[in-house]
Amino acid sequence: MSEPRRLACLADVPPNTLLGVEVDEIRICLANADGKIYAFQDNCTHKDFPMAAGSVHGGATIECAWHGARFDMATGKAIRLPAIKPLKTYEVTLDGDDILVAV
């Protein structure tokens, strides 16, 4: 794993929103679930559709906008069909208002 890199600031990802970013040609979705920041791959494992187009749900889960697959944002685990493969997750740290992700 590499050094954490600044991908956004907290103001870029208000509570219960998503933000798609790209670093080194890797698409990453940042999510703010009631103040907790998560980072995971920005493409659904069911079909290659941006997770940043989805929605945050209670219990730190994200739903893909295309077919309704749901994932646990902390672990990446698929928790609702049609997805069965997990999302890749990334370690997030905060430095003041900066969101740092180990990519």
PDB file of N, CA and C in Angstrom, residues 11-102:
ATOM      1  N   ALA A  11     -15.622  19.218   2.969  1.00  0.00           N
ATOM      2  CA  ALA A  11     -16.671  20.029   2.341  1.00  0.00           C
ATOM      3  C   ALA A  11     -17.093  19.472   0.983  1.00  0.00           C
ATOM      4  N   ASP A  12     -16.210  18.693   0.342  1.00  0.00           N
ATOM      5  CA  ASP A  12     -16.534  18.096  -0.962  1.00  0.00           C
ATOM      6  C   ASP A  12     -17.508  16.935  -0.840  1.00  0.00           C
ATOM      7  N   VAL A  13     -17.615  16.356   0.371  1.00  0.00           N
ATOM      8  CA  VAL A  13     -18.449  15.172   0.586  1.00  0.00           C
ATOM      9  C   VAL A  13     -19.335  15.409   1.819  1.00  0.00           C
ATOM     10  N   PRO A  14     -20.405  16.197   1.668  1.00  0.00           N
ATOM     11  CA  PRO A  14     -21.299  16.445   2.808  1.00  0.00           C
ATOM     12  C   PRO A  14     -21.922  15.134   3.308  1.00  0.00           C
ATOM     13  N   PRO A  15     -22.478  15.135   4.519  1.00  0.00           N
ATOM     14  CA  PRO A  15     -23.086  13.919   5.058  1.00  0.00           C
ATOM     15  C   PRO A  15     -24.095  13.279   4.089  1.00  0.00           C
ATOM     16  N   ASN A  16     -23.987  11.955   4.006  1.00  0.00           N
ATOM     17  CA  ASN A  16     -24.881  11.115   3.199  1.00  0.00           C
ATOM     18  C   ASN A  16     -24.809  11.414   1.699  1.00  0.00           C
ATOM     19  N   THR A  17     -23.593  11.762   1.238  1.00  0.00           N
ATOM     20  CA  THR A  17     -23.368  11.967  -0.192  1.00  0.00           C
ATOM     21  C   THR A  17     -22.174  11.137  -0.654  1.00  0.00           C
ATOM     22  N   LEU A  18     -22.010  11.095  -1.964  1.00  0.00           N
ATOM     23  CA  LEU A  18     -20.932  10.346  -2.612  1.00  0.00           C
ATOM     24  C   LEU A  18     -20.171  11.270  -3.546  1.00  0.00           C
ATOM     25  N   LEU A  19     -18.885  10.958  -3.748  1.00  0.00           N
ATOM     26  CA  LEU A  19     -18.061  11.727  -4.669  1.00  0.00           C
ATOM     27  C   LEU A  19     -17.128  10.769  -5.394  1.00  0.00           C
ATOM     28  N   GLY A  20     -17.183  10.787  -6.711  1.00  0.00           N
ATOM     29  CA  GLY A  20     -16.264   9.987  -7.504  1.00  0.00           C
ATOM     30  C   GLY A  20     -15.017  10.786  -7.813  1.00  0.00           C
ATOM     31  N   VAL A  21     -13.855  10.182  -7.593  1.00  0.00           N
ATOM     32  CA  VAL A  21     -12.571  10.811  -7.903  1.00  0.00           C
ATOM     33  C   VAL A  21     -11.710   9.799  -8.656  1.00  0.00           C
ATOM     34  N   GLU A  22     -10.660  10.307  -9.289  1.00  0.00           N
ATOM     35  CA  GLU A  22      -9.736   9.414  -9.973  1.00  0.00           C
ATOM     36  C   GLU A  22      -8.314   9.792  -9.589  1.00  0.00           C
ATOM     37  N   VAL A  23      -7.510   8.778  -9.287  1.00  0.00           N
ATOM     38  CA  VAL A  23      -6.109   8.984  -8.955  1.00  0.00           C
ATOM     39  C   VAL A  23      -5.311   7.854  -9.593  1.00  0.00           C
ATOM     40  N   ASP A  24      -4.288   8.222 -10.338  1.00  0.00           N
ATOM     41  CA  ASP A  24      -3.454   7.229 -11.030  1.00  0.00           C
ATOM     42  C   ASP A  24      -4.300   6.244 -11.842  1.00  0.00           C
ATOM     43  N   GLU A  25      -5.305   6.768 -12.521  1.00  0.00           N
ATOM     44  CA  GLU A  25      -6.215   5.985 -13.363  1.00  0.00           C
ATOM     45  C   GLU A  25      -7.066   4.980 -12.587  1.00  0.00           C
ATOM     46  N   ILE A  26      -7.165   5.168 -11.273  1.00  0.00           N
ATOM     47  CA  ILE A  26      -8.017   4.332 -10.427  1.00  0.00           C
ATOM     48  C   ILE A  26      -9.227   5.166 -10.024  1.00  0.00           C
ATOM     49  N   ARG A  27     -10.429   4.669 -10.327  1.00  0.00           N
ATOM     50  CA  ARG A  27     -11.659   5.353  -9.941  1.00  0.00           C
ATOM     51  C   ARG A  27     -12.033   4.946  -8.520  1.00  0.00           C
ATOM     52  N   ILE A  28     -12.197   5.945  -7.664  1.00  0.00           N
ATOM     53  CA  ILE A  28     -12.529   5.719  -6.256  1.00  0.00           C
ATOM     54  C   ILE A  28     -13.771   6.510  -5.905  1.00  0.00           C
ATOM     55  N   CYS A  29     -14.643   5.893  -5.137  1.00  0.00           N
ATOM     56  CA  CYS A  29     -15.835   6.562  -4.623  1.00  0.00           C
ATOM     57  C   CYS A  29     -15.590   6.889  -3.154  1.00  0.00           C
ATOM     58  N   LEU A  30     -15.765   8.155  -2.811  1.00  0.00           N
ATOM     59  CA  LEU A  30     -15.722   8.588  -1.416  1.00  0.00           C
ATOM     60  C   LEU A  30     -17.160   8.730  -0.944  1.00  0.00           C
ATOM     61  N   ALA A  31     -17.422   8.271   0.271  1.00  0.00           N
ATOM     62  CA  ALA A  31     -18.769   8.343   0.827  1.00  0.00           C
ATOM     63  C   ALA A  31     -18.710   8.911   2.237  1.00  0.00           C
ATOM     64  N   ASN A  32     -19.691   9.722   2.553  1.00  0.00           N
ATOM     65  CA  ASN A  32     -19.845  10.251   3.896  1.00  0.00           C
ATOM     66  C   ASN A  32     -21.151   9.699   4.440  1.00  0.00           C
ATOM     67  N   ALA A  33     -21.047   8.755   5.364  1.00  0.00           N
ATOM     68  CA  ALA A  33     -22.231   8.162   5.994  1.00  0.00           C
ATOM     69  C   ALA A  33     -22.325   8.709   7.403  1.00  0.00           C
ATOM     70  N   ASP A  34     -23.135   9.735   7.568  1.00  0.00           N
ATOM     71  CA  ASP A  34     -23.341  10.380   8.870  1.00  0.00           C
ATOM     72  C   ASP A  34     -22.033  10.797   9.525  1.00  0.00           C
ATOM     73  N   GLY A  35     -21.110  11.355   8.723  1.00  0.00           N
ATOM     74  CA  GLY A  35     -19.862  11.877   9.249  1.00  0.00           C
ATOM     75  C   GLY A  35     -18.683  10.922   9.171  1.00  0.00           C
ATOM     76  N   LYS A  36     -18.909   9.668   8.880  1.00  0.00           N
ATOM     77  CA  LYS A  36     -17.825   8.689   8.713  1.00  0.00           C
ATOM     78  C   LYS A  36     -17.494   8.600   7.226  1.00  0.00           C
ATOM     79  N   ILE A  37     -16.204   8.731   6.885  1.00  0.00           N
ATOM     80  CA  ILE A  37     -15.781   8.724   5.490  1.00  0.00           C
ATOM     81  C   ILE A  37     -15.272   7.336   5.100  1.00  0.00           C
ATOM     82  N   TYR A  38     -15.730   6.865   3.951  1.00  0.00           N
ATOM     83  CA  TYR A  38     -15.320   5.574   3.390  1.00  0.00           C
ATOM     84  C   TYR A  38     -14.779   5.797   1.988  1.00  0.00           C
ATOM     85  N   ALA A  39     -13.918   4.878   1.549  1.00  0.00           N
ATOM     86  CA  ALA A  39     -13.389   4.915   0.183  1.00  0.00           C
ATOM     87  C   ALA A  39     -13.398   3.493  -0.366  1.00  0.00           C
ATOM     88  N   PHE A  40     -13.882   3.353  -1.595  1.00  0.00           N
ATOM     89  CA  PHE A  40     -13.962   2.036  -2.226  1.00  0.00           C
ATOM     90  C   PHE A  40     -13.981   2.223  -3.731  1.00  0.00           C
ATOM     91  N   GLN A  41     -13.819   1.123  -4.451  1.00  0.00           N
ATOM     92  CA  GLN A  41     -13.783   1.205  -5.915  1.00  0.00           C
ATOM     93  C   GLN A  41     -15.070   1.827  -6.427  1.00  0.00           C
ATOM     94  N   ASP A  42     -14.937   2.651  -7.461  1.00  0.00           N
ATOM     95  CA  ASP A  42     -16.096   3.379  -7.996  1.00  0.00           C
ATOM     96  C   ASP A  42     -16.720   2.651  -9.185  1.00  0.00           C
ATOM     97  N   ASN A  43     -16.812   1.346  -9.091  1.00  0.00           N
ATOM     98  CA  ASN A  43     -17.575   0.607 -10.094  1.00  0.00           C
ATOM     99  C   ASN A  43     -18.188  -0.617  -9.425  1.00  0.00           C
ATOM    100  N   CYS A  44     -19.460  -0.801  -9.681  1.00  0.00           N
ATOM    101  CA  CYS A  44     -20.196  -1.921  -9.113  1.00  0.00           C
ATOM    102  C   CYS A  44     -19.590  -3.228  -9.621  1.00  0.00           C
ATOM    103  N   THR A  45     -19.527  -4.224  -8.757  1.00  0.00           N
ATOM    104  CA  THR A  45     -18.974  -5.513  -9.160  1.00  0.00           C
ATOM    105  C   THR A  45     -19.976  -6.352  -9.946  1.00  0.00           C
ATOM    106  N   HIS A  46     -21.221  -5.939  -9.967  1.00  0.00           N
ATOM    107  CA  HIS A  46     -22.229  -6.650 -10.764  1.00  0.00           C
ATOM    108  C   HIS A  46     -22.117  -6.248 -12.225  1.00  0.00           C
ATOM    109  N   LYS A  47     -22.175  -4.975 -12.478  1.00  0.00           N
ATOM    110  CA  LYS A  47     -21.974  -4.391 -13.814  1.00  0.00           C
ATOM    111  C   LYS A  47     -21.134  -3.146 -13.603  1.00  0.00           C
ATOM    112  N   ASP A  48     -20.308  -2.819 -14.544  1.00  0.00           N
ATOM    113  CA  ASP A  48     -19.376  -1.694 -14.387  1.00  0.00           C
ATOM    114  C   ASP A  48     -20.132  -0.368 -14.467  1.00  0.00           C
ATOM    115  N   PHE A  49     -20.755   0.004 -13.351  1.00  0.00           N
ATOM    116  CA  PHE A  49     -21.526   1.242 -13.267  1.00  0.00           C
ATOM    117  C   PHE A  49     -20.984   2.035 -12.082  1.00  0.00           C
ATOM    118  N   PRO A  50     -20.842   3.350 -12.201  1.00  0.00           N
ATOM    119  CA  PRO A  50     -20.238   4.143 -11.117  1.00  0.00           C
ATOM    120  C   PRO A  50     -21.035   4.079  -9.810  1.00  0.00           C
ATOM    121  N   MET A  51     -20.364   3.691  -8.747  1.00  0.00           N
ATOM    122  CA  MET A  51     -21.004   3.665  -7.430  1.00  0.00           C
ATOM    123  C   MET A  51     -21.317   5.083  -6.964  1.00  0.00           C
ATOM    124  N   ALA A  52     -20.559   6.074  -7.436  1.00  0.00           N
ATOM    125  CA  ALA A  52     -20.805   7.469  -7.046  1.00  0.00           C
ATOM    126  C   ALA A  52     -22.163   7.960  -7.539  1.00  0.00           C
ATOM    127  N   ALA A  53     -22.778   7.249  -8.477  1.00  0.00           N
ATOM    128  CA  ALA A  53     -24.120   7.597  -8.949  1.00  0.00           C
ATOM    129  C   ALA A  53     -25.199   6.975  -8.060  1.00  0.00           C
ATOM    130  N   GLY A  54     -24.779   6.185  -7.082  1.00  0.00           N
ATOM    131  CA  GLY A  54     -25.716   5.489  -6.205  1.00  0.00           C
ATOM    132  C   GLY A  54     -26.173   6.348  -5.050  1.00  0.00           C
ATOM    133  N   SER A  55     -26.538   5.682  -3.956  1.00  0.00           N
ATOM    134  CA  SER A  55     -27.030   6.408  -2.792  1.00  0.00           C
ATOM    135  C   SER A  55     -26.575   5.735  -1.508  1.00  0.00           C
ATOM    136  N   VAL A  56     -26.386   6.564  -0.480  1.00  0.00           N
ATOM    137  CA  VAL A  56     -25.992   6.105   0.850  1.00  0.00           C
ATOM    138  C   VAL A  56     -27.254   5.708   1.599  1.00  0.00           C
ATOM    139  N   HIS A  57     -27.198   4.556   2.268  1.00  0.00           N
ATOM    140  CA  HIS A  57     -28.327   4.076   3.071  1.00  0.00           C
ATOM    141  C   HIS A  57     -27.875   3.866   4.501  1.00  0.00           C
ATOM    142  N   GLY A  58     -28.816   3.713   5.407  1.00  0.00           N
ATOM    143  CA  GLY A  58     -28.495   3.511   6.813  1.00  0.00           C
ATOM    144  C   GLY A  58     -27.580   2.322   7.037  1.00  0.00           C
ATOM    145  N   GLY A  59     -26.847   2.370   8.134  1.00  0.00           N
ATOM    146  CA  GLY A  59     -25.951   1.271   8.455  1.00  0.00           C
ATOM    147  C   GLY A  59     -24.704   1.236   7.596  1.00  0.00           C
ATOM    148  N   ALA A  60     -24.315   2.388   7.053  1.00  0.00           N
ATOM    149  CA  ALA A  60     -23.105   2.501   6.223  1.00  0.00           C
ATOM    150  C   ALA A  60     -23.150   1.561   5.022  1.00  0.00           C
ATOM    151  N   THR A  61     -24.274   1.558   4.330  1.00  0.00           N
ATOM    152  CA  THR A  61     -24.382   0.781   3.101  1.00  0.00           C
ATOM    153  C   THR A  61     -24.599   1.720   1.928  1.00  0.00           C
ATOM    154  N   ILE A  62     -24.192   1.234   0.755  1.00  0.00           N
ATOM    155  CA  ILE A  62     -24.363   1.983  -0.482  1.00  0.00           C
ATOM    156  C   ILE A  62     -25.152   1.119  -1.450  1.00  0.00           C
ATOM    157  N   GLU A  63     -26.018   1.779  -2.210  1.00  0.00           N
ATOM    158  CA  GLU A  63     -26.816   1.076  -3.210  1.00  0.00           C
ATOM    159  C   GLU A  63     -26.434   1.555  -4.598  1.00  0.00           C
ATOM    160  N   CYS A  64     -26.169   0.620  -5.496  1.00  0.00           N
ATOM    161  CA  CYS A  64     -25.873   0.948  -6.886  1.00  0.00           C
ATOM    162  C   CYS A  64     -27.162   1.441  -7.550  1.00  0.00           C
ATOM    163  N   ALA A  65     -27.050   2.519  -8.294  1.00  0.00           N
ATOM    164  CA  ALA A  65     -28.223   3.123  -8.934  1.00  0.00           C
ATOM    165  C   ALA A  65     -28.762   2.285 -10.091  1.00  0.00           C
ATOM    166  N   TRP A  66     -27.960   1.388 -10.646  1.00  0.00           N
ATOM    167  CA  TRP A  66     -28.395   0.679 -11.843  1.00  0.00           C
ATOM    168  C   TRP A  66     -29.299  -0.509 -11.537  1.00  0.00           C
ATOM    169  N   HIS A  67     -28.832  -1.447 -10.711  1.00  0.00           N
ATOM    170  CA  HIS A  67     -29.622  -2.650 -10.448  1.00  0.00           C
ATOM    171  C   HIS A  67     -29.947  -2.865  -8.976  1.00  0.00           C
ATOM    172  N   GLY A  68     -29.595  -1.907  -8.118  1.00  0.00           N
ATOM    173  CA  GLY A  68     -29.981  -1.986  -6.716  1.00  0.00           C
ATOM    174  C   GLY A  68     -29.099  -2.851  -5.835  1.00  0.00           C
ATOM    175  N   ALA A  69     -27.948  -3.293  -6.325  1.00  0.00           N
ATOM    176  CA  ALA A  69     -27.031  -4.055  -5.466  1.00  0.00           C
ATOM    177  C   ALA A  69     -26.608  -3.169  -4.306  1.00  0.00           C
ATOM    178  N   ARG A  70     -26.433  -3.788  -3.142  1.00  0.00           N
ATOM    179  CA  ARG A  70     -25.984  -3.033  -1.963  1.00  0.00           C
ATOM    180  C   ARG A  70     -24.705  -3.638  -1.414  1.00  0.00           C
ATOM    181  N   PHE A  71     -23.887  -2.742  -0.837  1.00  0.00           N
ATOM    182  CA  PHE A  71     -22.599  -3.131  -0.286  1.00  0.00           C
ATOM    183  C   PHE A  71     -22.391  -2.475   1.070  1.00  0.00           C
ATOM    184  N   ASP A  72     -21.653  -3.158   1.932  1.00  0.00           N
ATOM    185  CA  ASP A  72     -21.191  -2.592   3.190  1.00  0.00           C
ATOM    186  C   ASP A  72     -19.979  -1.722   2.858  1.00  0.00           C
ATOM    187  N   MET A  73     -20.039  -0.443   3.162  1.00  0.00           N
ATOM    188  CA  MET A  73     -18.956   0.461   2.777  1.00  0.00           C
ATOM    189  C   MET A  73     -17.681   0.231   3.585  1.00  0.00           C
ATOM    190  N   ALA A  74     -17.779  -0.304   4.787  1.00  0.00           N
ATOM    191  CA  ALA A  74     -16.591  -0.537   5.612  1.00  0.00           C
ATOM    192  C   ALA A  74     -15.788  -1.737   5.131  1.00  0.00           C
ATOM    193  N   THR A  75     -16.491  -2.792   4.725  1.00  0.00           N
ATOM    194  CA  THR A  75     -15.809  -4.036   4.343  1.00  0.00           C
ATOM    195  C   THR A  75     -15.826  -4.289   2.844  1.00  0.00           C
ATOM    196  N   GLY A  76     -16.739  -3.636   2.121  1.00  0.00           N
ATOM    197  CA  GLY A  76     -16.910  -3.886   0.697  1.00  0.00           C
ATOM    198  C   GLY A  76     -17.815  -5.062   0.396  1.00  0.00           C
ATOM    199  N   LYS A  77     -18.233  -5.803   1.412  1.00  0.00           N
ATOM    200  CA  LYS A  77     -19.039  -7.008   1.222  1.00  0.00           C
ATOM    201  C   LYS A  77     -20.350  -6.706   0.503  1.00  0.00           C
ATOM    202  N   ALA A  78     -20.663  -7.533  -0.505  1.00  0.00           N
ATOM    203  CA  ALA A  78     -21.950  -7.428  -1.189  1.00  0.00           C
ATOM    204  C   ALA A  78     -23.016  -7.963  -0.238  1.00  0.00           C
ATOM    205  N   ILE A  79     -24.062  -7.161   0.007  1.00  0.00           N
ATOM    206  CA  ILE A  79     -25.088  -7.583   0.969  1.00  0.00           C
ATOM    207  C   ILE A  79     -26.472  -7.691   0.336  1.00  0.00           C
ATOM    208  N   ARG A  80     -26.576  -7.349  -0.961  1.00  0.00           N
ATOM    209  CA  ARG A  80     -27.848  -7.560  -1.649  1.00  0.00           C
ATOM    210  C   ARG A  80     -27.569  -7.837  -3.120  1.00  0.00           C
ATOM    211  N   LEU A  81     -28.271  -8.834  -3.624  1.00  0.00           N
ATOM    212  CA  LEU A  81     -28.159  -9.195  -5.038  1.00  0.00           C
ATOM    213  C   LEU A  81     -28.632  -8.039  -5.905  1.00  0.00           C
ATOM    214  N   PRO A  82     -28.157  -7.936  -7.124  1.00  0.00           N
ATOM    215  CA  PRO A  82     -27.519  -8.994  -7.891  1.00  0.00           C
ATOM    216  C   PRO A  82     -26.006  -9.093  -7.713  1.00  0.00           C
ATOM    217  N   ALA A  83     -25.374  -8.232  -6.940  1.00  0.00           N
ATOM    218  CA  ALA A  83     -23.918  -8.324  -6.747  1.00  0.00           C
ATOM    219  C   ALA A  83     -23.592  -9.452  -5.779  1.00  0.00           C
ATOM    220  N   ILE A  84     -22.500 -10.154  -6.062  1.00  0.00           N
ATOM    221  CA  ILE A  84     -22.018 -11.190  -5.149  1.00  0.00           C
ATOM    222  C   ILE A  84     -20.547 -10.972  -4.780  1.00  0.00           C
ATOM    223  N   LYS A  85     -19.809 -10.243  -5.610  1.00  0.00           N
ATOM    224  CA  LYS A  85     -18.399  -9.959  -5.341  1.00  0.00           C
ATOM    225  C   LYS A  85     -18.286  -8.672  -4.530  1.00  0.00           C
ATOM    226  N   PRO A  86     -17.321  -8.609  -3.603  1.00  0.00           N
ATOM    227  CA  PRO A  86     -17.157  -7.395  -2.798  1.00  0.00           C
ATOM    228  C   PRO A  86     -16.507  -6.265  -3.587  1.00  0.00           C
ATOM    229  N   LEU A  87     -16.709  -5.053  -3.084  1.00  0.00           N
ATOM    230  CA  LEU A  87     -15.993  -3.885  -3.585  1.00  0.00           C
ATOM    231  C   LEU A  87     -14.624  -3.842  -2.918  1.00  0.00           C
ATOM    232  N   LYS A  88     -13.623  -3.388  -3.641  1.00  0.00           N
ATOM    233  CA  LYS A  88     -12.310  -3.147  -3.031  1.00  0.00           C
ATOM    234  C   LYS A  88     -12.432  -1.891  -2.184  1.00  0.00           C
ATOM    235  N   THR A  89     -11.942  -1.945  -0.965  1.00  0.00           N
ATOM    236  CA  THR A  89     -11.987  -0.789  -0.070  1.00  0.00           C
ATOM    237  C   THR A  89     -10.578  -0.241   0.132  1.00  0.00           C
ATOM    238  N   TYR A  90     -10.519   1.016   0.553  1.00  0.00           N
ATOM    239  CA  TYR A  90      -9.251   1.701   0.787  1.00  0.00           C
ATOM    240  C   TYR A  90      -9.267   2.324   2.174  1.00  0.00           C
ATOM    241  N   GLU A  91      -8.105   2.355   2.806  1.00  0.00           N
ATOM    242  CA  GLU A  91      -7.975   2.953   4.128  1.00  0.00           C
ATOM    243  C   GLU A  91      -8.078   4.472   4.026  1.00  0.00           C
ATOM    244  N   VAL A  92      -8.887   5.060   4.895  1.00  0.00           N
ATOM    245  CA  VAL A  92      -9.114   6.510   4.918  1.00  0.00           C
ATOM    246  C   VAL A  92      -8.607   7.071   6.237  1.00  0.00           C
ATOM    247  N   THR A  93      -7.911   8.197   6.150  1.00  0.00           N
ATOM    248  CA  THR A  93      -7.545   8.962   7.339  1.00  0.00           C
ATOM    249  C   THR A  93      -7.897  10.422   7.073  1.00  0.00           C
ATOM    250  N   LEU A  94      -8.110  11.147   8.142  1.00  0.00           N
ATOM    251  CA  LEU A  94      -8.393  12.576   8.028  1.00  0.00           C
ATOM    252  C   LEU A  94      -7.227  13.350   8.605  1.00  0.00           C
ATOM    253  N   ASP A  95      -6.867  14.421   7.917  1.00  0.00           N
ATOM    254  CA  ASP A  95      -5.841  15.344   8.387  1.00  0.00           C
ATOM    255  C   ASP A  95      -6.500  16.718   8.369  1.00  0.00           C
ATOM    256  N   GLY A  96      -7.061  17.114   9.509  1.00  0.00           N
ATOM    257  CA  GLY A  96      -7.894  18.322   9.537  1.00  0.00           C
ATOM    258  C   GLY A  96      -9.116  18.071   8.679  1.00  0.00           C
ATOM    259  N   ASP A  97      -9.314  18.895   7.648  1.00  0.00           N
ATOM    260  CA  ASP A  97     -10.439  18.721   6.725  1.00  0.00           C
ATOM    261  C   ASP A  97     -10.073  17.915   5.490  1.00  0.00           C
ATOM    262  N   ASP A  98      -8.812  17.503   5.371  1.00  0.00           N
ATOM    263  CA  ASP A  98      -8.369  16.750   4.203  1.00  0.00           C
ATOM    264  C   ASP A  98      -8.686  15.267   4.343  1.00  0.00           C
ATOM    265  N   ILE A  99      -9.190  14.671   3.276  1.00  0.00           N
ATOM    266  CA  ILE A  99      -9.465  13.237   3.224  1.00  0.00           C
ATOM    267  C   ILE A  99      -8.278  12.579   2.516  1.00  0.00           C
ATOM    268  N   LEU A 100      -7.567  11.736   3.257  1.00  0.00           N
ATOM    269  CA  LEU A 100      -6.402  11.032   2.738  1.00  0.00           C
ATOM    270  C   LEU A 100      -6.758   9.563   2.527  1.00  0.00           C
ATOM    271  N   VAL A 101      -6.386   9.030   1.377  1.00  0.00           N
ATOM    272  CA  VAL A 101      -6.705   7.641   1.056  1.00  0.00           C
ATOM    273  C   VAL A 101      -5.424   6.944   0.613  1.00  0.00           C
ATOM    274  N   ALA A 102      -5.193   5.760   1.166  1.00  0.00           N
ATOM    275  CA  ALA A 102      -4.044   4.936   0.753  1.00  0.00           C
ATOM    276  C   ALA A 102      -4.480   4.160  -0.487  1.00  0.00           C
TER     277      ALA A 102
END
